C-alpha atoms as one frame of an Amber mdcrd trajectory, in Angstrom:
protein
 -48.882 -31.546  -7.116 -49.928 -27.864  -8.469 -47.509 -25.000  -9.216 -48.804
 -21.560  -7.809 -48.576 -19.164 -11.219 -47.676 -16.300  -8.770 -44.597 -18.411
  -7.429 -43.680 -19.494 -11.081 -43.737 -15.867 -12.494 -41.503 -14.727  -9.627
 -38.922 -17.557 -10.953 -39.462 -15.964 -14.464 -39.036 -12.323 -12.989 -35.648
 -13.474 -11.442 -34.228 -14.902 -14.527 -35.324 -12.147 -16.585 -33.757  -9.364
 -14.384 -30.637 -11.396 -13.449 -30.860 -11.163 -10.049 -33.321 -11.337  -6.859
 -32.951  -7.682  -6.071 -33.766  -6.498  -9.575 -37.039  -9.216  -9.728 -38.179
  -7.635  -6.435 -38.068  -3.905  -7.939 -39.953  -5.378 -11.088 -42.641  -7.220
  -8.726 -42.560  -4.403  -6.203 -42.106  -6.560  -3.278 -39.030  -6.955  -1.379
 -35.806  -9.084  -1.758 -36.884 -11.290   1.147 -40.246 -11.929  -0.441 -38.814
 -12.921  -3.522 -36.211 -15.337  -1.965 -39.172 -17.040   0.158 -41.198 -17.526
  -2.994 -38.398 -19.006  -4.838 -37.479 -21.191  -1.845 -41.236 -22.306  -1.269
 -41.625 -23.569  -4.757 -38.061 -25.345  -4.625 -39.035 -27.096  -1.574 -42.523
 -28.034  -2.889 -41.067 -29.259  -6.175 -37.903 -30.912  -4.474 -35.794 -29.571
  -7.184 -33.149 -26.335  -7.432 -34.783 -23.941  -9.909 -32.446 -21.217  -9.950
 -28.684 -21.221  -9.853 -27.686 -17.829  -7.537 -25.025 -16.807 -10.046 -24.816
 -13.278 -11.349 -26.862 -13.177 -13.423 -29.066 -15.994 -12.251 -29.256 -19.148
 -14.311 -31.943 -21.526 -14.561 -31.577 -25.437 -14.117 -33.298 -27.795 -16.362
 -36.230 -27.714 -13.789 -36.406 -23.993 -13.628 -36.841 -23.915 -17.438 -39.846
 -25.826 -17.127 -41.475 -23.582 -14.615 -40.413 -20.391 -16.374 -41.944 -22.051
 -19.661 -45.241 -22.748 -18.067 -45.162 -19.013 -16.320 -44.860 -17.456 -19.689
 -47.534 -19.746 -21.156 -49.714 -18.605 -18.442 -49.060 -14.649 -19.071 -49.997
 -15.180 -22.645 -53.297 -17.161 -22.109 -54.255 -14.570 -19.485 -53.594 -11.743
 -21.760 -56.060 -13.738 -24.388 -58.680 -14.046 -21.533 -58.620 -10.471 -20.628
 -58.714  -9.315 -24.103 -61.593 -11.459 -24.912 -63.822  -9.895 -22.000 -63.349
  -6.330 -22.535 -60.726  -3.959 -24.299 -59.780  -2.030 -21.001 -58.512  -5.191
 -19.419 -57.065  -6.435 -22.534 -54.785  -3.611 -22.971 -52.032  -4.599 -20.712
 -48.581  -5.013 -22.188 -46.969  -8.341 -22.618 -43.515  -9.013 -23.741 -43.245
 -11.296 -26.565 -39.980 -13.438 -26.585 -39.318 -14.666 -30.061 -35.884 -16.193
 -31.480 -34.794 -15.510 -35.360 -31.453 -15.711 -37.166 -29.557 -12.703 -37.821
 -30.128 -12.777 -41.782 -33.888 -12.817 -41.348 -33.809 -10.070 -38.708 -31.779
  -7.916 -41.077 -34.032  -8.587 -44.185 -37.559  -9.342 -43.674 -38.500 -10.136
 -40.095 -38.826  -6.708 -38.667 -41.457  -5.060 -40.949 -44.281  -7.430 -39.273
 -43.265  -6.912 -35.995 -43.342  -2.845 -36.418 -47.177  -3.457 -37.999 -48.292
  -5.639 -35.036 -46.829  -3.127 -32.541 -49.149  -0.422 -34.386 -52.330  -2.265
 -33.190 -51.167  -4.482 -30.083 -49.759  -3.515 -26.993 -46.648  -5.653 -27.364
 -42.910  -5.382 -26.267 -41.055  -7.643 -28.421 -37.879  -9.364 -26.784 -35.866
 -10.605 -29.602 -33.245 -13.378 -29.095 -30.673 -13.718 -31.999 -29.082 -17.086
 -32.982 -28.104 -19.271 -35.880 -31.259 -20.825 -37.400 -29.741 -24.087 -36.575
 -29.919 -23.180 -33.014 -33.049 -20.893 -32.196 -35.088 -24.252 -31.670 -33.118
 -24.860 -28.440 -34.258 -21.552 -26.997 -37.820 -23.085 -27.425 -36.908 -25.815
 -25.393 -35.435 -23.845 -22.571 -38.604 -21.808 -22.446 -36.757 -18.709 -23.094
 -38.804 -17.774 -26.217 -42.499 -18.879 -27.310 -41.676 -18.810 -31.007 -38.829
 -19.017 -33.136 -37.763 -18.679 -36.916 -35.417 -22.139 -37.392 -34.411 -24.380
 -39.962 -35.563 -27.594 -38.054 -38.898 -28.772 -39.597 -39.266 -31.364 -36.751
 -41.283 -29.774 -34.391 -39.814 -29.383 -30.503 -41.917 -31.131 -27.999 -44.955
 -29.070 -27.155 -44.592 -27.033 -30.401 -46.100 -26.614 -33.518 -44.267 -26.106
 -37.011 -45.137 -24.324 -40.259 -42.866 -23.645 -43.271 -41.858 -20.052 -43.846
 -40.048 -20.402 -47.338 -36.423 -20.532 -48.441 -33.664 -18.079 -48.052 -31.370
 -18.130 -50.745 -27.775 -17.403 -50.651 -24.976 -16.827 -53.214 -21.281 -16.208
 -52.880 -20.594 -12.507 -53.828 -17.785 -10.192 -54.203 -17.010  -6.616 -55.348
 -15.364  -6.533 -59.040 -12.215  -5.211 -57.794 -11.877  -8.258 -55.488 -12.704
 -10.660 -58.073 -10.257  -8.983 -60.585  -7.410  -9.214 -57.800  -7.931 -12.943
 -56.654  -9.835 -14.618 -59.448  -8.037 -13.157 -62.684  -7.671 -16.633 -63.909
 -11.244 -17.669 -62.879 -12.779 -18.967 -59.701 -10.609 -22.129 -59.117  -9.968
 -24.231 -56.159  -6.232 -22.908 -55.963  -7.518 -19.250 -55.818 -10.212 -19.999
 -53.373  -7.285 -21.389 -51.140  -5.856 -18.056 -50.777  -8.918 -15.561 -51.416
  -9.927 -13.961 -47.956 -13.653 -14.692 -46.980 -15.913 -13.085 -44.553 -17.209
 -15.280 -41.644 -20.262 -14.398 -39.879 -19.195 -16.322 -36.603 -17.512 -19.320
 -35.573 -20.959 -21.034 -35.830 -21.832 -20.103 -39.230 -21.120 -22.623 -41.877
 -22.392 -21.243 -45.093 -18.887 -20.223 -46.511 -17.449 -23.554 -45.447 -20.431
 -25.702 -47.337 -19.718 -23.362 -50.423 -16.147 -24.068 -50.412 -16.469 -27.674
 -49.934 -19.138 -27.984 -52.839 -16.101 -26.214 -54.930 -13.555 -29.000 -53.684
 -11.912 -26.674 -51.123 -11.192 -27.507 -47.524 -12.156 -24.065 -45.433  -9.303
 -24.946 -42.816  -6.434 -22.405 -43.434  -8.151 -20.100 -46.068  -7.788 -16.434
 -44.905 -10.942 -15.282 -43.290 -12.391 -12.089 -41.444 -14.948 -12.490 -38.753
 -17.818  -9.965 -38.895 -20.670 -11.080 -36.438 -23.494  -8.687 -37.352 -25.663
  -9.127 -40.577 -25.513  -5.656 -41.856 -22.037  -5.220 -41.050 -21.391  -8.413
 -42.830 -22.924  -7.419 -45.914 -21.131  -4.184 -45.679 -17.896  -5.947 -45.429
 -18.193  -7.666 -48.508 -19.462  -4.371 -50.247 -16.300  -2.806 -49.149 -14.150
  -5.743 -50.724 -12.558  -7.321 -47.443 -13.601 -10.523 -48.625 -16.042 -12.695
 -50.605 -19.281 -14.105 -48.621 -22.493 -15.756 -48.737 -25.321 -13.231 -49.091
 -29.086 -13.772 -48.584 -31.020 -12.600 -51.786 -33.080  -9.860 -50.269 -29.333
  -8.114 -49.305 -27.560  -8.637 -52.284 -26.529  -5.049 -53.240 -25.946  -3.816
 -56.977 -22.526  -3.620 -57.797 -21.239  -7.134 -56.547 -20.604  -9.973 -58.781
 -21.474 -13.404 -58.353 -18.800 -16.085 -58.032 -20.722 -18.854 -59.642 -20.891
 -22.295 -57.638 -23.971 -23.593 -55.799 -26.893 -21.444 -54.575 -27.206 -22.459
 -50.904 -30.796 -22.788 -49.947 -31.890 -22.592 -46.405 -35.305 -23.473 -45.578
 -36.969 -21.722 -42.621 -39.688 -22.835 -40.284 -41.976 -20.988 -37.726 -41.956
 -22.987 -34.320 -44.227 -21.971 -31.681 -45.809 -23.095 -28.386 -48.793 -25.601
 -29.208 -51.473 -23.302 -27.277 -54.539 -22.026 -28.429 -53.804 -18.372 -28.399
 -55.131 -15.860 -30.503 -52.368 -13.428 -29.939 -49.596 -15.724 -30.900 -51.531
 -16.904 -33.878 -51.971 -13.156 -34.995 -48.260 -13.021 -34.661 -47.659 -16.023
 -36.646 -50.144 -15.244 -39.535 -48.563 -11.818 -39.763 -44.873 -13.010 -39.772
 -45.795 -15.927 -42.371 -47.348 -13.410 -44.741 -44.165 -11.370 -44.967 -42.472
 -14.508 -45.332 -44.580 -15.103 -48.467 -43.636 -11.807 -49.834 -39.948 -12.025
 -49.428 -38.745 -15.530 -49.233 -38.748 -18.172 -51.861 -41.649 -20.805 -52.003
 -40.144 -24.119 -51.129 -41.246 -25.699 -54.557 -40.053 -22.826 -56.504 -36.518
 -23.088 -54.658 -35.962 -26.823 -55.281
């Protein structure tokens, strides 16, 4: 059984655009033609590929088809680029997953350099580093910054480095809440800043101090730059990554939390994807701690 690349690309367009009508506009065909293509592939495979909700959602079988469509598009772009410069200038969307702190501190400069020399549209998906690998499995992205060193099926993995976090606060905050030192009793009542309900860095640091995080006052600030700003403004203490630690804050002591980051990408022989990986790895070497140095 073969999957027609055109039909697979139609499924990808439906989920990218959210509706059959929007996919039709992108593909420059009628909504009826989109529906017929989708129905034909579902009948051929004997599986429902798309849940017709708003926005449209992929089933597990649909995720596999979309992953194939994106891989074909990437390899086609590489092939055209290898034949002649004019054909190789068609733009392609590169879908990448990255954690918020990496995006805020080191991940964007290499993408800017790549955009200067390649016709690329970057489509970034932000999630916690513990969850970005799931986006690879679903086919939503073709590469990801992740804390998982075990490769996702069909992917290769390479170490990037270590992002180090320290507990920081303003001097005024520390003077108010930790006059007698950073004790368990003080930490139980001093407010801290949480990124979101999936972020556990502050909880891990408190646990290392012998303090359960339940019941401790906290503020939720779910954006990396704004999170650091909230700590700078004295809203609470928080775990800040080393590249984002501004002057004027004081360290609260305790353990330095080390998050090992890896680059996972589809295991394809793609010159473009390898070029992106090399540029990102070079930036990571400049900014992140080497794994051996962070032990």
